[in-house]
JSON list of C-alpha atoms in Angstrom, two decimals:
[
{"chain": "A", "resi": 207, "resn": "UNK", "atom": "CA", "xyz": [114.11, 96.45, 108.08]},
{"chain": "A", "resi": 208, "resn": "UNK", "atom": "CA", "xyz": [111.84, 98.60, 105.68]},
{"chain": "A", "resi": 209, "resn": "UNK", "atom": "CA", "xyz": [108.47, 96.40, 104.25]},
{"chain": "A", "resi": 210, "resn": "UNK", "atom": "CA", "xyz": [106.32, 97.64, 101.70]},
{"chain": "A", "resi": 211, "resn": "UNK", "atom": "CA", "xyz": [102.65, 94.92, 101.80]},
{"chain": "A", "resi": 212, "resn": "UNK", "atom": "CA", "xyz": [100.33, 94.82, 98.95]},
{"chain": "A", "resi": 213, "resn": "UNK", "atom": "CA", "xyz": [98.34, 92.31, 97.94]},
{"chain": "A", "resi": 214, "resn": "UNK", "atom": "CA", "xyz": [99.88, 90.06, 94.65]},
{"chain": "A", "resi": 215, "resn": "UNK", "atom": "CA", "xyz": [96.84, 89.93, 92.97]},
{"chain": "A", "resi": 216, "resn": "UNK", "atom": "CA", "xyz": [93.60, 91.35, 92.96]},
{"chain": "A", "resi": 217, "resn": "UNK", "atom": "CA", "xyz": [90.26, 90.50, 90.18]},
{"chain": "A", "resi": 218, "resn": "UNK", "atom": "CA", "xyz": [87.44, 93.32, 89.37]},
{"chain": "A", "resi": 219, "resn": "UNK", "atom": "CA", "xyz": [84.62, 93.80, 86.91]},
{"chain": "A", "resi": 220, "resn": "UNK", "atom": "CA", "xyz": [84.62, 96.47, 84.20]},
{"chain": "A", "resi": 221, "resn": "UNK", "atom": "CA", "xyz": [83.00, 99.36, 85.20]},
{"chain": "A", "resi": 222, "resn": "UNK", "atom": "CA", "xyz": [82.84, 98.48, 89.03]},
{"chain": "A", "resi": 223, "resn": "UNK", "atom": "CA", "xyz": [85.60, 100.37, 91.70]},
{"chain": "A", "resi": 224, "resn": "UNK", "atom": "CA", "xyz": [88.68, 98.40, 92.88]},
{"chain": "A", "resi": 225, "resn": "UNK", "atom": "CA", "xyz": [90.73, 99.68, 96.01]},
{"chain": "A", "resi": 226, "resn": "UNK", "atom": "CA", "xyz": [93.95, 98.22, 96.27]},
{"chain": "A", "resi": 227, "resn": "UNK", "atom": "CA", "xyz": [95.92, 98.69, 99.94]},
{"chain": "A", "resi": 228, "resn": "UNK", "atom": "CA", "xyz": [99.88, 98.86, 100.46]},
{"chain": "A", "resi": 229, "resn": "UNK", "atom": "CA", "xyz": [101.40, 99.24, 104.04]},
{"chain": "A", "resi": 230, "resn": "UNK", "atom": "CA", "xyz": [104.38, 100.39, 105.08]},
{"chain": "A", "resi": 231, "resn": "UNK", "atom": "CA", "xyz": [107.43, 100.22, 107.58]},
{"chain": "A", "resi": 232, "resn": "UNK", "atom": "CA", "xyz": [110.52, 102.33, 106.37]},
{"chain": "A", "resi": 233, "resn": "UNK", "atom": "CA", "xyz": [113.31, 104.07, 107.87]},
{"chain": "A", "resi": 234, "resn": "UNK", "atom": "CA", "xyz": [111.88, 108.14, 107.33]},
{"chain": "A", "resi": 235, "resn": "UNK", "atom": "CA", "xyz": [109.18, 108.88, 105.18]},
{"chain": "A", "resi": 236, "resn": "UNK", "atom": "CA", "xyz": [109.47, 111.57, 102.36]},
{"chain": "A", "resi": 237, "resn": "UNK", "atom": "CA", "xyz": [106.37, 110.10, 99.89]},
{"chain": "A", "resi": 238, "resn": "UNK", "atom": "CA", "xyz": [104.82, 107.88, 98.25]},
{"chain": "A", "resi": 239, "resn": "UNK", "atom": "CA", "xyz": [104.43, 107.29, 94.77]},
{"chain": "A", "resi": 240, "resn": "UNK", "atom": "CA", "xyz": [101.50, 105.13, 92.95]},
{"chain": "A", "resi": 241, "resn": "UNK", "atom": "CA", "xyz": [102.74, 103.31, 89.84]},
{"chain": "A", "resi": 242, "resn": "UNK", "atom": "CA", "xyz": [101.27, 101.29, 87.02]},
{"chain": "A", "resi": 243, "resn": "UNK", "atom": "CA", "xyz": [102.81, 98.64, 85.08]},
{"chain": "A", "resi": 244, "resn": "UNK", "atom": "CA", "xyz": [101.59, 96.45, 81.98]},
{"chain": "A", "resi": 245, "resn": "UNK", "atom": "CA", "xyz": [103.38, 93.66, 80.62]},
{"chain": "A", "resi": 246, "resn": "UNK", "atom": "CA", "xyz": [107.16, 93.68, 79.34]},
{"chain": "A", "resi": 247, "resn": "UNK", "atom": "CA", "xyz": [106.89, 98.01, 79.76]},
{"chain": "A", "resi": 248, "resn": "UNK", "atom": "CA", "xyz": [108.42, 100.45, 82.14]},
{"chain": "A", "resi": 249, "resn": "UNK", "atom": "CA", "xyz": [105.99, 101.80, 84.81]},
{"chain": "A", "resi": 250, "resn": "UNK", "atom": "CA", "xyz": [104.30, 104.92, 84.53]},
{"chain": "A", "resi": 251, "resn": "UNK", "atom": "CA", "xyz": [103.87, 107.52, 87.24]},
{"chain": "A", "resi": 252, "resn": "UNK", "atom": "CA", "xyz": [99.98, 107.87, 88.45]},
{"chain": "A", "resi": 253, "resn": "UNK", "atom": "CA", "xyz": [100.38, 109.44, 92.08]},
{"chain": "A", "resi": 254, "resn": "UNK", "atom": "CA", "xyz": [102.58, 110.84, 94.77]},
{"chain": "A", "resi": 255, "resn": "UNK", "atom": "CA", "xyz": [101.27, 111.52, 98.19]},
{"chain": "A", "resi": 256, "resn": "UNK", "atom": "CA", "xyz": [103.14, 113.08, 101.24]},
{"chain": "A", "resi": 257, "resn": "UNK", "atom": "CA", "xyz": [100.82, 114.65, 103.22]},
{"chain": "A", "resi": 258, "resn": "UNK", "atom": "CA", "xyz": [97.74, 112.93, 104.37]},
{"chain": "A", "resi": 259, "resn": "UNK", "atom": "CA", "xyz": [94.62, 112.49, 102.79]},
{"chain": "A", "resi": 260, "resn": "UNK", "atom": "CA", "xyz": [93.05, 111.75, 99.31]},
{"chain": "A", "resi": 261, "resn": "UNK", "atom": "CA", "xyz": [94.35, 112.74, 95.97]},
{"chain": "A", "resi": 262, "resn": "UNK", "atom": "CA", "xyz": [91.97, 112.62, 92.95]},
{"chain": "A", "resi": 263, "resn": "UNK", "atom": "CA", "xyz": [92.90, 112.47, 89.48]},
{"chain": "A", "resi": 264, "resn": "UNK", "atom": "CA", "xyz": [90.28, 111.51, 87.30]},
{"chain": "A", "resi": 265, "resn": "UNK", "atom": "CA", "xyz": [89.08, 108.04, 87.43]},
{"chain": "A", "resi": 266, "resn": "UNK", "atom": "CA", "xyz": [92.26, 107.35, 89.72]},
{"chain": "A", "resi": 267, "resn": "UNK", "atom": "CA", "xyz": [92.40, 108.58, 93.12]},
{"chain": "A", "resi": 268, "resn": "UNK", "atom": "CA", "xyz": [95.11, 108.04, 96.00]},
{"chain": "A", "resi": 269, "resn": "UNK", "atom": "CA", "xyz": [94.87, 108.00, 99.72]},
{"chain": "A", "resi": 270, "resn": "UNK", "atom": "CA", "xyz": [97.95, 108.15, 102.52]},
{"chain": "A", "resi": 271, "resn": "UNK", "atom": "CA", "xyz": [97.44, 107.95, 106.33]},
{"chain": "A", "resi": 272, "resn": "UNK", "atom": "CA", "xyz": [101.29, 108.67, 107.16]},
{"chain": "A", "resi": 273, "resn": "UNK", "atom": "CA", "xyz": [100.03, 107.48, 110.85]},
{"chain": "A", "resi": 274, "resn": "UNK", "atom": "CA", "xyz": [98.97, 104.32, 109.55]},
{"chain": "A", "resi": 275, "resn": "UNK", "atom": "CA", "xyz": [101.65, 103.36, 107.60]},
{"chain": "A", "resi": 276, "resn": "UNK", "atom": "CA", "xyz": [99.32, 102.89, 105.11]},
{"chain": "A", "resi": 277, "resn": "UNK", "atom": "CA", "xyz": [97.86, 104.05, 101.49]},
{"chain": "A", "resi": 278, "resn": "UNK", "atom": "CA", "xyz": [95.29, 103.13, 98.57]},
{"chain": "A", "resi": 279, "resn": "UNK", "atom": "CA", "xyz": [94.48, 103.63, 95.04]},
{"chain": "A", "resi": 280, "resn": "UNK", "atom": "CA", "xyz": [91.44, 103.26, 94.45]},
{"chain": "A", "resi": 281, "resn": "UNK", "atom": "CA", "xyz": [90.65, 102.75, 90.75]},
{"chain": "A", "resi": 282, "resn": "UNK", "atom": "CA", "xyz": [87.29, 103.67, 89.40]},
{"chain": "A", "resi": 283, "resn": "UNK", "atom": "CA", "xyz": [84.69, 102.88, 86.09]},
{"chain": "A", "resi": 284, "resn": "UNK", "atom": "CA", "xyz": [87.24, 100.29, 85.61]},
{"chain": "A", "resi": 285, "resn": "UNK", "atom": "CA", "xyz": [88.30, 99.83, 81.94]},
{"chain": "A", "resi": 286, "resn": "UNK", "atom": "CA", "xyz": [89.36, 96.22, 80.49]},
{"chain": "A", "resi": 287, "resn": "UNK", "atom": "CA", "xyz": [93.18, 98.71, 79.93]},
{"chain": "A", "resi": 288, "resn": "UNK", "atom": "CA", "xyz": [93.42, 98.81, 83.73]},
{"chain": "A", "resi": 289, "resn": "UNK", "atom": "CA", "xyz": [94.75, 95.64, 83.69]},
{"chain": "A", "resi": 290, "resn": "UNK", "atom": "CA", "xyz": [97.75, 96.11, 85.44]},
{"chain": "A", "resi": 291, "resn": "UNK", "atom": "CA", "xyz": [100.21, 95.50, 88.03]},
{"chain": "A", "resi": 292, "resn": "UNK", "atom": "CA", "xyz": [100.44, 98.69, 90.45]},
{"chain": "A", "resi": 293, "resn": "UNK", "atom": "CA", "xyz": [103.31, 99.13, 92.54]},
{"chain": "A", "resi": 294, "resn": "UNK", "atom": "CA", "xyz": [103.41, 101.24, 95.02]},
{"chain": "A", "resi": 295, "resn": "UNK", "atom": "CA", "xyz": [106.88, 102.69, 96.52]},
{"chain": "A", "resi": 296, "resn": "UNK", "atom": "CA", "xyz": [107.89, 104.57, 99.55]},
{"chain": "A", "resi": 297, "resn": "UNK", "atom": "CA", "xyz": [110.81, 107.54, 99.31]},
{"chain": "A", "resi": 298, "resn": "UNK", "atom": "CA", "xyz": [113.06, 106.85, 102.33]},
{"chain": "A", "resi": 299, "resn": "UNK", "atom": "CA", "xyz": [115.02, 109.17, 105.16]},
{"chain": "A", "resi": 300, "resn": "UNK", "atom": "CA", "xyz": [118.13, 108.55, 102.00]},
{"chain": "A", "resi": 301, "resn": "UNK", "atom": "CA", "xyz": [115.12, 109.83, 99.42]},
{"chain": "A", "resi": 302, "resn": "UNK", "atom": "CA", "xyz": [115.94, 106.02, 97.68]},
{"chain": "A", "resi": 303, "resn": "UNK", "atom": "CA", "xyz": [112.92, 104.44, 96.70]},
{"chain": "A", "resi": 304, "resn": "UNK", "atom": "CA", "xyz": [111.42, 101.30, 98.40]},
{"chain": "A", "resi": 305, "resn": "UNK", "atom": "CA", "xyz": [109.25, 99.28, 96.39]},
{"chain": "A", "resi": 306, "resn": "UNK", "atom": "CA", "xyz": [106.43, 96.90, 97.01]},
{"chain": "A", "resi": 307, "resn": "UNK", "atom": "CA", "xyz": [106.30, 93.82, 95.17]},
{"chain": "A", "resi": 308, "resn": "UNK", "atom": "CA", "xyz": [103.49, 95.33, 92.98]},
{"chain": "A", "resi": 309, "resn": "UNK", "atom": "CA", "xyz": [99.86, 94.23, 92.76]},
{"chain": "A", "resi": 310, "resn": "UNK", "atom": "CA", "xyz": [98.37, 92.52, 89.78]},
{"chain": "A", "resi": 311, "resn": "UNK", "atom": "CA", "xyz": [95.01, 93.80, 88.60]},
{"chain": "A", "resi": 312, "resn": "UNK", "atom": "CA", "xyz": [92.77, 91.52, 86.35]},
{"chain": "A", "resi": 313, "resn": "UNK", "atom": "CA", "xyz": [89.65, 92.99, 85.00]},
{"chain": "A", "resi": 314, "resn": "UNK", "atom": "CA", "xyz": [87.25, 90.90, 84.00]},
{"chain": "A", "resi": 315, "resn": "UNK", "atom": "CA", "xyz": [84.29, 92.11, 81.22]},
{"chain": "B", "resi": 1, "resn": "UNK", "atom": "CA", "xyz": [108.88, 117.07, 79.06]},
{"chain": "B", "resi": 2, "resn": "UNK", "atom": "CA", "xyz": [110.75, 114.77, 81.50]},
{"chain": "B", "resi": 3, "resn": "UNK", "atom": "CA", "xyz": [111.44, 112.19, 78.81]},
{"chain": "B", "resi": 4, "resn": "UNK", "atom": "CA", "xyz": [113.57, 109.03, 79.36]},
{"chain": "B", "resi": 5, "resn": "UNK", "atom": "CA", "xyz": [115.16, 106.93, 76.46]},
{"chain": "B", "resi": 6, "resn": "UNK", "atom": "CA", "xyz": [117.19, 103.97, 76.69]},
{"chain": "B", "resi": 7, "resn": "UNK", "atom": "CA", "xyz": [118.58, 101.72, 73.80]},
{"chain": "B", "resi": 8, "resn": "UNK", "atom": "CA", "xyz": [118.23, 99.29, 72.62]},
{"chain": "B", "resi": 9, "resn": "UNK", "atom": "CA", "xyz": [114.74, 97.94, 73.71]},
{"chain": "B", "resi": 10, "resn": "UNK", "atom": "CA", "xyz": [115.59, 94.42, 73.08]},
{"chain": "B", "resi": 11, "resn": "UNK", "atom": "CA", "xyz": [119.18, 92.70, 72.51]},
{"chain": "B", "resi": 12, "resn": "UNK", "atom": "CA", "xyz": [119.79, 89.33, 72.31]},
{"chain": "B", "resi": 13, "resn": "UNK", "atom": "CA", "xyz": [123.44, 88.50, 72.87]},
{"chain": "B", "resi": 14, "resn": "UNK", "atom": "CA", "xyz": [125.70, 84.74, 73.44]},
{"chain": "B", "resi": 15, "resn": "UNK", "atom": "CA", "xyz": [126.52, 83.63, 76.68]},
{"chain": "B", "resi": 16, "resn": "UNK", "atom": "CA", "xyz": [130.16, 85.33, 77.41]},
{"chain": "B", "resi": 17, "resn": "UNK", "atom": "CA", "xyz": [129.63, 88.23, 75.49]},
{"chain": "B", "resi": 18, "resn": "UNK", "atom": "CA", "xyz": [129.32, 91.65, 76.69]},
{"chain": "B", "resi": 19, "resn": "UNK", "atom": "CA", "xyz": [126.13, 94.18, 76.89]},
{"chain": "B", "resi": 20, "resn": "UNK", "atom": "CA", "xyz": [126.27, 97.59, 76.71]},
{"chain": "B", "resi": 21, "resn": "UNK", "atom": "CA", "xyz": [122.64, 99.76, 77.64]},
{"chain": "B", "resi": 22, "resn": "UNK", "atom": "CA", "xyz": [122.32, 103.64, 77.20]},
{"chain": "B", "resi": 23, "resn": "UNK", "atom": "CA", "xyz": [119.64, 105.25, 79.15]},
{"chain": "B", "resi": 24, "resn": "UNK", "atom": "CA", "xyz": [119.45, 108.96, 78.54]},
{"chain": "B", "resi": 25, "resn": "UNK", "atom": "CA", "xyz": [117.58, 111.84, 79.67]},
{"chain": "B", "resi": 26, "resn": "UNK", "atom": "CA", "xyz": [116.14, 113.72, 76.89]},
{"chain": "B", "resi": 27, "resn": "UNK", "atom": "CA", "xyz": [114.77, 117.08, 77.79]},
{"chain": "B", "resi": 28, "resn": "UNK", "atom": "CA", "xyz": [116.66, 117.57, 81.28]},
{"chain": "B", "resi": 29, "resn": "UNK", "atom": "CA", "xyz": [119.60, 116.97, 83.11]},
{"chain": "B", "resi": 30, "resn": "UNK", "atom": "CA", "xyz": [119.55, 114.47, 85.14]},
{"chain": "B", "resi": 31, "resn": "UNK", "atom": "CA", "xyz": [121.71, 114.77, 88.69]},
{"chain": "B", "resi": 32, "resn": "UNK", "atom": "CA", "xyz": [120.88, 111.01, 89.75]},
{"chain": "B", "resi": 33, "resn": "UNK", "atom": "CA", "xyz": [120.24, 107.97, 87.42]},
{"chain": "B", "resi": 34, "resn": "UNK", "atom": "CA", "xyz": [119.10, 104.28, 88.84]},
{"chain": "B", "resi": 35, "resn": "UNK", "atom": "CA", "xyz": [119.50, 101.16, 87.39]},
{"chain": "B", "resi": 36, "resn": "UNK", "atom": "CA", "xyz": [116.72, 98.35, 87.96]},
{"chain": "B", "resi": 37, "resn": "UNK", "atom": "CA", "xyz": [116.30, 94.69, 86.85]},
{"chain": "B", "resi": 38, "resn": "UNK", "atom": "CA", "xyz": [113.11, 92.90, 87.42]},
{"chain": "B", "resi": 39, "resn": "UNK", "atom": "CA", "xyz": [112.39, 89.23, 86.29]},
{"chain": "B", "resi": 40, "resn": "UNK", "atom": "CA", "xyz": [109.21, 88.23, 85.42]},
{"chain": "B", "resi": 41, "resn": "UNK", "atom": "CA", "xyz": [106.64, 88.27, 87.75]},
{"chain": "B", "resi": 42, "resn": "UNK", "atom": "CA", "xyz": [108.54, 90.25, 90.27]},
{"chain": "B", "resi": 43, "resn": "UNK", "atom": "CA", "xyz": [108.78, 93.89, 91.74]},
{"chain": "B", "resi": 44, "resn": "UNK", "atom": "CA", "xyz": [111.73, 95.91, 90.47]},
{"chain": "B", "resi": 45, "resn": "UNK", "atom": "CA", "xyz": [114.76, 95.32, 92.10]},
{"chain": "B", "resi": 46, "resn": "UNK", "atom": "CA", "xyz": [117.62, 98.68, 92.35]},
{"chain": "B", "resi": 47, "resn": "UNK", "atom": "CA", "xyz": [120.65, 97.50, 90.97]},
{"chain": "B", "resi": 48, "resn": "UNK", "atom": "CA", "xyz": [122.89, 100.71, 91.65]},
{"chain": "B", "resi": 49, "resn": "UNK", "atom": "CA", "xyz": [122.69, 104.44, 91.60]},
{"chain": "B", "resi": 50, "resn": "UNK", "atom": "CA", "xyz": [124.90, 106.73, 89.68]},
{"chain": "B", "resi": 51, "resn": "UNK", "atom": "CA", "xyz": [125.80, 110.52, 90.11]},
{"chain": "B", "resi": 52, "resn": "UNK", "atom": "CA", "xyz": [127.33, 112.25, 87.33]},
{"chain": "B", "resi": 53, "resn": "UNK", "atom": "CA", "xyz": [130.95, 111.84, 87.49]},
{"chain": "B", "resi": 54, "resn": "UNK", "atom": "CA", "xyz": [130.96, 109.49, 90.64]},
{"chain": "B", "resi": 55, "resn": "UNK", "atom": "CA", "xyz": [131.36, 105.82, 91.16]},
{"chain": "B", "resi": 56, "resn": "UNK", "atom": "CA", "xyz": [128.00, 104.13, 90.97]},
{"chain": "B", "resi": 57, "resn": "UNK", "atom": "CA", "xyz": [126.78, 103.02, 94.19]},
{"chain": "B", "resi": 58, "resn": "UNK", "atom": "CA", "xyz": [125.54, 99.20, 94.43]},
{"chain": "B", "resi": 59, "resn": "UNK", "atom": "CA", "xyz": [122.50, 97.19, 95.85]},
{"chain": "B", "resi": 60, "resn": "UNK", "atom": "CA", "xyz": [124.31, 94.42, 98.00]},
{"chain": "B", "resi": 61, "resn": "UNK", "atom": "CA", "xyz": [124.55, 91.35, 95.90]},
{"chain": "B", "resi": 62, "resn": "UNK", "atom": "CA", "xyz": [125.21, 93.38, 93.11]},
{"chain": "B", "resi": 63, "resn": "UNK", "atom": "CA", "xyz": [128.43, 92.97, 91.40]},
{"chain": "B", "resi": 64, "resn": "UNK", "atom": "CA", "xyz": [130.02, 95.78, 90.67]},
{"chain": "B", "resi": 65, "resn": "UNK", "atom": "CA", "xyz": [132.44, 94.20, 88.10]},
{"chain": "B", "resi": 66, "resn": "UNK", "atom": "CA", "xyz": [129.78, 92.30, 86.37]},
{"chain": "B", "resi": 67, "resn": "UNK", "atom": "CA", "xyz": [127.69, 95.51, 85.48]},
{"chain": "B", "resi": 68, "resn": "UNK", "atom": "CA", "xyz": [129.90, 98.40, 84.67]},
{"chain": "B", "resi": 69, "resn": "UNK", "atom": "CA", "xyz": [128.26, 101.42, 85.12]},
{"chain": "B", "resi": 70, "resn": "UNK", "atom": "CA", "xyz": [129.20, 104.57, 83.48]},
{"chain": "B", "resi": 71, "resn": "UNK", "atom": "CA", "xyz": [127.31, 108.60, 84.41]},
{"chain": "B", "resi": 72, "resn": "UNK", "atom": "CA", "xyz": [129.73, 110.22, 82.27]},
{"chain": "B", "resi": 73, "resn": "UNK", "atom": "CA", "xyz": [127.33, 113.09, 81.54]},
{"chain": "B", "resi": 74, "resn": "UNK", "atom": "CA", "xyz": [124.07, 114.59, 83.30]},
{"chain": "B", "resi": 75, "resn": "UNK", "atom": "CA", "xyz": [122.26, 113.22, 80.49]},
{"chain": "B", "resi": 76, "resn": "UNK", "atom": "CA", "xyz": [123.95, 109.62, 79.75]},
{"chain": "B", "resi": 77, "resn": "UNK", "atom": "CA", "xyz": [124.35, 106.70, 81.94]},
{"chain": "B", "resi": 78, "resn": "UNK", "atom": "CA", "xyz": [125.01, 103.45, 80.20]},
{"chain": "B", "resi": 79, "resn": "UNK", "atom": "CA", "xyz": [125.36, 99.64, 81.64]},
{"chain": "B", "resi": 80, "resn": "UNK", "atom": "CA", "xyz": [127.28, 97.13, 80.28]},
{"chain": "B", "resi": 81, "resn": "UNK", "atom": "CA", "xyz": [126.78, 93.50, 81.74]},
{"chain": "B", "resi": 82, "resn": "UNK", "atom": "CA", "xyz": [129.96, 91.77, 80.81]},
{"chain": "B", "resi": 83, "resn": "UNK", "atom": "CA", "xyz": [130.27, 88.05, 80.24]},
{"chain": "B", "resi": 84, "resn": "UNK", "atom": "CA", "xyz": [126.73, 87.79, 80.13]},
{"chain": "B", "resi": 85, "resn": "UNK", "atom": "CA", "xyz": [124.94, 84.11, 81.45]},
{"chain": "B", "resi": 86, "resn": "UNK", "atom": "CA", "xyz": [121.81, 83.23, 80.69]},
{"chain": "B", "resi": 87, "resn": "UNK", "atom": "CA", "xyz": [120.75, 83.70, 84.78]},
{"chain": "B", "resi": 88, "resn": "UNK", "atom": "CA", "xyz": [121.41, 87.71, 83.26]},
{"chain": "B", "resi": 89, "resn": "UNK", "atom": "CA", "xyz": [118.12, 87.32, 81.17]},
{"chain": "B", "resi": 90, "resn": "UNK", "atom": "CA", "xyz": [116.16, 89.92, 82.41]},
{"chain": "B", "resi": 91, "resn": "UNK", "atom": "CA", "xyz": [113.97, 93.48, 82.09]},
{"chain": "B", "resi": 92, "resn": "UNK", "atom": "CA", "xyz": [116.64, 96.38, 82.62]},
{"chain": "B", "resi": 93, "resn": "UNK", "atom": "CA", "xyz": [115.10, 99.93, 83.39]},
{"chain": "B", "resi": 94, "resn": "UNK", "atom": "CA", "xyz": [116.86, 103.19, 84.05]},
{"chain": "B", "resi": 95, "resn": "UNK", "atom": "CA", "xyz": [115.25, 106.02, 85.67]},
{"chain": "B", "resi": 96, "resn": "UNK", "atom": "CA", "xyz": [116.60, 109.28, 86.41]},
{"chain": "B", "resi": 97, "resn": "UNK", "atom": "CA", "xyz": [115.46, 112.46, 88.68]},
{"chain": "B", "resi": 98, "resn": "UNK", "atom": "CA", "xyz": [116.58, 116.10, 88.99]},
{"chain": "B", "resi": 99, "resn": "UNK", "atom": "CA", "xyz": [116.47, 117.74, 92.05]},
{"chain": "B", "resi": 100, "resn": "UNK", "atom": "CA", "xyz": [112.93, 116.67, 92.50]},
{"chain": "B", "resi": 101, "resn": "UNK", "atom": "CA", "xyz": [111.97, 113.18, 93.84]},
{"chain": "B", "resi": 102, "resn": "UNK", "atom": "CA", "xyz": [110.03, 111.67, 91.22]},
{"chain": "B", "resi": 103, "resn": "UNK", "atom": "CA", "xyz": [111.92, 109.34, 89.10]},
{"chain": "B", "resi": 104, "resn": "UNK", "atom": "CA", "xyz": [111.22, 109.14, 85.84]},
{"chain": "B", "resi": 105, "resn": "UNK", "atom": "CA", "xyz": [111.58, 105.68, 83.85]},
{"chain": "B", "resi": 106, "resn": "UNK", "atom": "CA", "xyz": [112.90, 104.61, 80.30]},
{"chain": "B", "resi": 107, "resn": "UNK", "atom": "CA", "xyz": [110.92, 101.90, 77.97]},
{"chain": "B", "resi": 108, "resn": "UNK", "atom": "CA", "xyz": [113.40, 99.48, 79.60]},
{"chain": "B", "resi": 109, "resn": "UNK", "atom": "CA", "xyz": [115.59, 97.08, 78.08]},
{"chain": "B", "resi": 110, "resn": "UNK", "atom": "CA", "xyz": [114.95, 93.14, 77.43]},
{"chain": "B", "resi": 111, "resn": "UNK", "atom": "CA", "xyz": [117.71, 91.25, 77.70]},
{"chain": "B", "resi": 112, "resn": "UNK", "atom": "CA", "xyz": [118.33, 87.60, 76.55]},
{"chain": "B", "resi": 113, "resn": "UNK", "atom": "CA", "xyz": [121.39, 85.41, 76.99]},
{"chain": "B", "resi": 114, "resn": "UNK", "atom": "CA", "xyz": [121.37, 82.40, 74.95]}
]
């Protein structure tokens, strides 16, 4: 079956770096897309990786090992409006989207 | 650009009634349009996807007569929940892509059964 891990919930300071982890098992691999989501909206788009290696974009940077089955956001100078829950999401062999269960971020002042 | 709409943001409806939800692409056509439902606390989970002028295809445990979907234009999808329940309560988002494969998402939809 296709598995997306990452962790349900994660606590950082403001102004300190968080790296958050998702794994994967999926039939095919075509990307995979970073996500944030705050409370009762519609996630936003914040990173697509499909080759390996890191991605920067800003405070916001994303990492994919397609060996590994694995990838990271890493999330730094945290801000109190990073609270979030990140998802993270895998485009299958079909291109359909398979999503983790999303990762709650609490930042703490 | 690459705008996503849906209406309304919130409805509150009786148990028994019917739903209806618009999601529409704004400033591009739109090939491919999904339909998602997440409860609180939860990942989203993919309802069904719709091509223009196709039957939707459905997640299993989906019921296709439950929540009519409707791509009757490359910029229009709507879902109606019929004979809503109050187990229907829930965040509905649309998303829609192009040829490319980012999906992009609308505000989503809150739905409330009483």
């Amino acid at each position: 079956g296709q598995n997306i891990d990452q962790p349900t919930e994660m606590t950082a300071t403001e102004g300190a770096i968080v790296q958050i982890n998702c794994t994967y098992q999926t039939s095919g691999f075509n990307g995979l897309f970073w996500y944030q989501q705050h409370a009762g909206e519609a996630p936003t788009f914040l990173s697509y990786n499909v080759l390996d290696g890191l991605e920067e974009k800003g405070r916001f940077s994303s990492f994919l090992s397609r060996s590994k089955g694995y990838s990271y956001l890493l999330l730094k100078e945290l801000q109190m409006k990073d609270s979030a829950s990140y998802l993270c999401a895998v485009v299958d062999s079909n291109y359909q989207l398979i999503w983790g269960a999303g990762t709650k971020l609490i930042i703490k002042p | 650009g690459a705008v996503v709409s849906q209406h309304p943001s919130r409805v509150i409806c009786k148990s028994g009634t019917s739903v209806k939800i618009e999601c529409r692409s704004l400033d591009f056509q739109a090939t491919t349009m999904f339909w998602y439902r997440q409860f609180p606390k939860q990942s989203l989970m993919l309802m069904a996807t719709s091509n223009e002028g196709s039957k939707a295809t459905y997640e299993q445990g989906v019921e296709k007569d439950k929540f009519l979907i409707n791509h009757a234009s490359l910029t229009l999808s709507t879902l109606t929940v019929t004979s809503a329940h109050p187990e229907d309560s829930s965040f509905y988002i649309c998303s829609a892509k192009t040829g490319s494969v980012e999906q992009y998402f609308g505000p989503g939809t809150r739905l409330t059964v009483t």
